[in-house]
Coordinates of C-alpha atoms (C1' of nucleotides) in Angstrom, one line a residue:
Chain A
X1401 CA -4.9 12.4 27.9
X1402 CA -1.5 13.4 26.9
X1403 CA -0.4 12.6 23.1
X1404 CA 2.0 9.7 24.0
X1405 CA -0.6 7.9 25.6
X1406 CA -3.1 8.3 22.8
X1407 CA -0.4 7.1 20.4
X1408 CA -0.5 3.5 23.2
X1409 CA -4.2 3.4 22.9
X1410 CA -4.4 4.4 18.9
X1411 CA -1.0 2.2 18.0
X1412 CA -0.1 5.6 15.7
X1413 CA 2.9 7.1 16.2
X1414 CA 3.2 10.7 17.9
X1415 CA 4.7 12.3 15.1
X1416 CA 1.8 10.9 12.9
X1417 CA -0.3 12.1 15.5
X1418 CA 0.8 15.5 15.1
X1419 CA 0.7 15.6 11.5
X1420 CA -2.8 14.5 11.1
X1421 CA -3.5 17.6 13.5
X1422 CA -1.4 20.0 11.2
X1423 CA -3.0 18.2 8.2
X1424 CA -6.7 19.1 8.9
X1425 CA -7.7 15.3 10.2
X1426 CA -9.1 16.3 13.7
X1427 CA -10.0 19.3 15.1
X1428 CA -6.9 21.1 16.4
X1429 CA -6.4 19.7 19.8
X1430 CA -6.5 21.5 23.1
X1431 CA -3.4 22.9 24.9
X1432 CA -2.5 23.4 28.2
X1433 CA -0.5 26.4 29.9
X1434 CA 2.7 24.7 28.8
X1435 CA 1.6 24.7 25.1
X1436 CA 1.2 20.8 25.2
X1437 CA -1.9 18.7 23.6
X1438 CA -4.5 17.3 26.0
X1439 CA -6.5 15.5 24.4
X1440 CA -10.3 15.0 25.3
X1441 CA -12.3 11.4 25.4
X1442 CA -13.7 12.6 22.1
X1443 CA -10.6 13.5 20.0
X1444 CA -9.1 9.9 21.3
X1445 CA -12.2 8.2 19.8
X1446 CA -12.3 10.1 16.6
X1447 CA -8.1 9.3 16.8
X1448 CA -8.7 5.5 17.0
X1449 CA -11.3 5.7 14.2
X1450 CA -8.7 7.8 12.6
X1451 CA -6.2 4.8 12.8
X1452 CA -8.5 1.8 11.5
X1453 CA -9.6 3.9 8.8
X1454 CA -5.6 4.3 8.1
X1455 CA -4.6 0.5 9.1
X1456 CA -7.2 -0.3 6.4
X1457 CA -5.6 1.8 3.3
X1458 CA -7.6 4.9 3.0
X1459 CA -5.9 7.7 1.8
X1460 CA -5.3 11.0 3.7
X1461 CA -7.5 12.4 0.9
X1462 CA -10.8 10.4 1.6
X1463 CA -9.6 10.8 5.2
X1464 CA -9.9 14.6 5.2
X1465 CA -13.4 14.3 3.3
X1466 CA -14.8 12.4 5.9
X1467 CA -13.4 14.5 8.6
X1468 CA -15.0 17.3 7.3
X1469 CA -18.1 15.4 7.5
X1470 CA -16.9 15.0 11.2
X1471 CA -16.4 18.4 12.0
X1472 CA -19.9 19.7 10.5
X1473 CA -22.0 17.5 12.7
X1474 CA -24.7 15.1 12.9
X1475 CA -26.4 16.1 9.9
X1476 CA -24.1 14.6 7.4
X1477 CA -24.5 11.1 9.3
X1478 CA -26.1 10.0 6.4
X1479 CA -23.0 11.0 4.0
X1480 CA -20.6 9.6 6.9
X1481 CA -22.3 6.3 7.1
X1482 CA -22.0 6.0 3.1
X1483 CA -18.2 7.1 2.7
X1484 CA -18.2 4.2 5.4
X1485 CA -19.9 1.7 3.9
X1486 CA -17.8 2.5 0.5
X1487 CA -14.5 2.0 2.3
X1488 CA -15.8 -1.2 4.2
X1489 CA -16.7 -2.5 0.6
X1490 CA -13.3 -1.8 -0.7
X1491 CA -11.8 -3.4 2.4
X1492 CA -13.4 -6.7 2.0
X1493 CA -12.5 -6.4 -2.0
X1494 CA -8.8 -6.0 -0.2
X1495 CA -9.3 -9.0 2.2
X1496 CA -10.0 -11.2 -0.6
X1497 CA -7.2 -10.4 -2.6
X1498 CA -4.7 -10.8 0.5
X1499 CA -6.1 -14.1 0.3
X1500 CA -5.4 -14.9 -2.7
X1501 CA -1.5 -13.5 -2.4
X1502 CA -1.2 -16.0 0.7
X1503 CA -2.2 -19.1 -1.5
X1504 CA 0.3 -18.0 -3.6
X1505 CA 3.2 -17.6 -1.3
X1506 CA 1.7 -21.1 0.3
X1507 CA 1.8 -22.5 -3.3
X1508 CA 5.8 -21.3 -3.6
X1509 CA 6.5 -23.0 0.0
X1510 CA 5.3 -26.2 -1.1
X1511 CA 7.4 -25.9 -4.1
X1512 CA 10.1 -25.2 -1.8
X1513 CA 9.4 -28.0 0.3
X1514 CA 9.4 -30.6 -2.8
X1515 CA 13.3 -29.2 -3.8
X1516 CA 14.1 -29.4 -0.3
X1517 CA 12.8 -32.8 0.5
X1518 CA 14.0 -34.3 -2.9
X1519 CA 17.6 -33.1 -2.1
X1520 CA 18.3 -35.4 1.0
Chain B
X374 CA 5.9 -11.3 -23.6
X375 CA 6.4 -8.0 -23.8
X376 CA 5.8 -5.2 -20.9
X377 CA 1.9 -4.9 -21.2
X378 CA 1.1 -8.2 -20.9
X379 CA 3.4 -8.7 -17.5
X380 CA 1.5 -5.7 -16.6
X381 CA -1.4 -7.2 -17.1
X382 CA -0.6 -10.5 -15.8
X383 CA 0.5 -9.9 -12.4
X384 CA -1.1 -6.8 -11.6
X385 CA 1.9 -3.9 -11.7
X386 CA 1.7 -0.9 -13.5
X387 CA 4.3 -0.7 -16.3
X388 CA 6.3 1.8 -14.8
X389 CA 6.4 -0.2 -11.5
X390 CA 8.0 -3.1 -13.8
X391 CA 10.3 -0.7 -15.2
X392 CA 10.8 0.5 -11.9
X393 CA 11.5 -3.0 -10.2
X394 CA 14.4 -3.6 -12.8
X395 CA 16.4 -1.1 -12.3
X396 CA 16.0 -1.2 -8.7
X397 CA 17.5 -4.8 -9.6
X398 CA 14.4 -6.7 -8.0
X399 CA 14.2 -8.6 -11.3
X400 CA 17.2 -9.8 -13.4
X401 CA 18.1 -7.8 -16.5
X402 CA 14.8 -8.8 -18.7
X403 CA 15.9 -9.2 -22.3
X404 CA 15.4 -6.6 -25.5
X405 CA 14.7 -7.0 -28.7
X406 CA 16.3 -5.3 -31.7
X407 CA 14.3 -2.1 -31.1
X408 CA 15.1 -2.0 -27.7
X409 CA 12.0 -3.1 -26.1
X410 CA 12.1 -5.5 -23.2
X411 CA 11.4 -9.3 -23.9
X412 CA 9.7 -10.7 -21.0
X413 CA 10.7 -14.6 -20.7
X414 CA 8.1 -17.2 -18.9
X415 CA 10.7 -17.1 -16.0
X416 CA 10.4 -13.0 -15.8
X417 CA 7.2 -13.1 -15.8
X418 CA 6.9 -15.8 -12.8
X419 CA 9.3 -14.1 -10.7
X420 CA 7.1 -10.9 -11.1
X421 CA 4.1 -12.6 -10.5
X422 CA 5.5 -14.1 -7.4
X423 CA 6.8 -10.1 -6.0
X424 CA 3.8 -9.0 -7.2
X425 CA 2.0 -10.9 -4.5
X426 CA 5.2 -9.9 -2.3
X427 CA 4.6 -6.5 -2.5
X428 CA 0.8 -6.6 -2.5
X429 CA 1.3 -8.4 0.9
X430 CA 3.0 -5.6 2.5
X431 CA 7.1 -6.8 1.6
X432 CA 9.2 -3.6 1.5
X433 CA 11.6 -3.2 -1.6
X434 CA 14.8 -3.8 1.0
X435 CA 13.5 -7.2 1.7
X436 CA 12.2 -8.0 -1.6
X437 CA 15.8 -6.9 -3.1
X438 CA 17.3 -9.2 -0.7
X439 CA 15.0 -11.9 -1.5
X440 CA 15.5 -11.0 -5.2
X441 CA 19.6 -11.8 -4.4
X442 CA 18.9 -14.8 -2.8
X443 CA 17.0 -16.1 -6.1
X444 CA 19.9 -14.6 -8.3
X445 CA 22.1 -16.9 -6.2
X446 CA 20.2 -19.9 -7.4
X447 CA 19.2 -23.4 -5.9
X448 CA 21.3 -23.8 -3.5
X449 CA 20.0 -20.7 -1.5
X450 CA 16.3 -22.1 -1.6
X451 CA 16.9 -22.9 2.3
X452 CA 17.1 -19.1 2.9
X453 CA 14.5 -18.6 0.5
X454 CA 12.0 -20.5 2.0
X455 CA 12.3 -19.1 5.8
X456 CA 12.2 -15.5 4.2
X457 CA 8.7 -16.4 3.0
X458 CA 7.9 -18.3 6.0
X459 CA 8.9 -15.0 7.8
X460 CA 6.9 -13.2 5.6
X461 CA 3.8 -15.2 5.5
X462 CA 4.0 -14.6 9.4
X463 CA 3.7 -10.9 9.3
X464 CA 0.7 -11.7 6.9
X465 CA -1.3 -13.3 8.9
X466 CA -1.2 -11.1 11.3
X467 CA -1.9 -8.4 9.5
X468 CA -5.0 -9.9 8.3
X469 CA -6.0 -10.3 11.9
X470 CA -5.3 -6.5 12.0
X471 CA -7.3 -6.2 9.5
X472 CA -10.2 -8.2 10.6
X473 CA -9.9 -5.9 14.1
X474 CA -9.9 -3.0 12.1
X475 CA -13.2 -3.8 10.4
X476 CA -14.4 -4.7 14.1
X477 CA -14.4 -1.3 14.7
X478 CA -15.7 0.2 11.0
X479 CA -18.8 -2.2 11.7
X480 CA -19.3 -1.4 15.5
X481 CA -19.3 2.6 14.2
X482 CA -21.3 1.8 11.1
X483 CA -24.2 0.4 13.6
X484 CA -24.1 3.1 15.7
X485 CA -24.7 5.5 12.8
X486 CA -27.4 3.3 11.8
X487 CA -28.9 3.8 15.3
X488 CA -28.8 7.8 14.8
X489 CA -30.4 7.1 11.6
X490 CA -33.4 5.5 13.0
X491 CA -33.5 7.4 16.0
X492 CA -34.2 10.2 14.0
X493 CA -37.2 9.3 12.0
Chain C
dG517 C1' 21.0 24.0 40.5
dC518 C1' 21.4 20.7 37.1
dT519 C1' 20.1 17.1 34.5
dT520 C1' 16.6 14.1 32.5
dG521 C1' 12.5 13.0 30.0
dA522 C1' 8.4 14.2 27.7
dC523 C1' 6.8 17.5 25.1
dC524 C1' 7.1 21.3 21.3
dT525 C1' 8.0 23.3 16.1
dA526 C1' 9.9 23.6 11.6
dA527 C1' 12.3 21.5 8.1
dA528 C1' 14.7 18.0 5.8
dG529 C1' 14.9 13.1 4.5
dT530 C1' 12.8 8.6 2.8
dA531 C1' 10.1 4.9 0.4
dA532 C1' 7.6 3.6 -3.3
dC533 C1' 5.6 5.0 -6.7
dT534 C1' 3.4 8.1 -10.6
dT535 C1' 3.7 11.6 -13.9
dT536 C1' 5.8 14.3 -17.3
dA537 C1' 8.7 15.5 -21.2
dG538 C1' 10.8 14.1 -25.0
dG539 C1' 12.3 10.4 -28.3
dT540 C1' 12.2 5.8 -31.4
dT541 C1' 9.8 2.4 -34.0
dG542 C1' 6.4 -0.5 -36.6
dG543 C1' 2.2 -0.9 -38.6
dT544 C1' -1.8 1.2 -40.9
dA545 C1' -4.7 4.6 -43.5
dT546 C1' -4.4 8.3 -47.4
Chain D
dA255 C1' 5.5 7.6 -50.1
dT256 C1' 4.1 9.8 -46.1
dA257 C1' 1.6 11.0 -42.4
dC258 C1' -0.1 9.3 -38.2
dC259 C1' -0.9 6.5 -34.2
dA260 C1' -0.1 3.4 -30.4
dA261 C1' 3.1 1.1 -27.7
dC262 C1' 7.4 1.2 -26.3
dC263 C1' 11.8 3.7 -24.3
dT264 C1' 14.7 6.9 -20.8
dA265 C1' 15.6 10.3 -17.4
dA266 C1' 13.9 13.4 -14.2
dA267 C1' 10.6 15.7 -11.5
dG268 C1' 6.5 15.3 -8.6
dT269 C1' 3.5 13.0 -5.0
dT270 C1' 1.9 10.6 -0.7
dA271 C1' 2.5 9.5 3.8
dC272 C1' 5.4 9.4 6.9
dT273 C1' 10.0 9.5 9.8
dT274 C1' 14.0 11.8 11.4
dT275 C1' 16.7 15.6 12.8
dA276 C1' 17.9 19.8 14.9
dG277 C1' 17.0 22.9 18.2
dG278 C1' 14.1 24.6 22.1
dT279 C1' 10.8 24.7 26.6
dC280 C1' 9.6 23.2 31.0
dA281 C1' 8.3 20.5 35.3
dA282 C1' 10.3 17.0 38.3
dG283 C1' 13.7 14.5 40.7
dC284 C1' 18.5 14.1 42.7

DNA sequence: GCTTGACCTAAAGTAACTTTAGGTTGGTAT
DNA sequence: ATACCAACCTAAAGTTACTTTAGGTCAAGC
């Protein structure tokens, strides 16, 4: 796969794409004759993980922890699973305050709606 | 109510407060004889309300704007109101993101758990 | 054979904060 | 009285996570 179609499948950008390469977060990707990425079935999987993990507010920090974990195989599963299971916790904790921001922009509209109505 | 206690009420850091007023997302807030900001109930509504702007994903541009269009007073409320409609748009579909996002955490969390078995 | 589009690098620019350095003030302990 | 401490202040530099720009290569189509 060439990098503007794993930035269609992954919904990062190809810039960011690039700089998560320069910046340790996969592997460094393959390169044809021409010097251009190809990227294999496994670097686009570990990209799209790469990108929820993002969508969801980790830092690059926790992101390059757990790519390490990546790179040094299945024996750290168990450490994987847990830096997982951390950032899911913390993702919910997120959820829940979005949530709460919504009622309050709701709450505003309504208030809105009241001045608005009581105008005519 | 002085700067600690917005801080603590709506969630910002003090220096993001500071921040916000000179970046003229708030009105001028008040000082007392020492110099130290006074934080009327008004202030402190208005920051609790771009608190929940800004934890929703509002960037400073359209906060400012929105910040002008409360400057400008009641008879702006029309505009007001579809700017948060806009807004609480983009929200909701972010949270769907969101929820797609942890789809895919959860789908890769089982499959570790899998491994994990496996292995025993 | 020349232009166009997709790729490349390195470096500068941007958004939204956070941190640091240095300074004032008001209350409390000595 | 005075020494100290916490909470506030400003201005400026630093940080994170990108995006944009400038300049260059190369295969493909007209």
């Amino acid at each position: 796969m060439k990098i503007s179609e794993v930035a269609e499948r992954t919904g990062l950008s190809i810039s960011v794409i690039r700089f998560y390469e320069k910046s340790g977060l996969c592997p460094p990707i393959e390169r044809g004759s021409d010097g251009k990425r190809t990227f294999s079935a496994i670097d686009t999987d570990w990209l799209v993980l790469l990108a929820s993990l993002r969508a969801t507010g980790m830092p690059m920090s926790d992101m390059r922890a757990f790519a390490e974990l990546y790179a040094s195989g299945d024996e750290k599963i168990g450490e994987r699973k847990a830096a997982l299971l951390a950032h899911r916790q913390g993702l919910e904790a997120r959820q829940t305050e979005l949530d709460r921001c919504r009622a309050i922009l709701d709450r505003k509209l309504e208030i809105y709606d009241g001045i608005l109505e009581g105008r005519t």
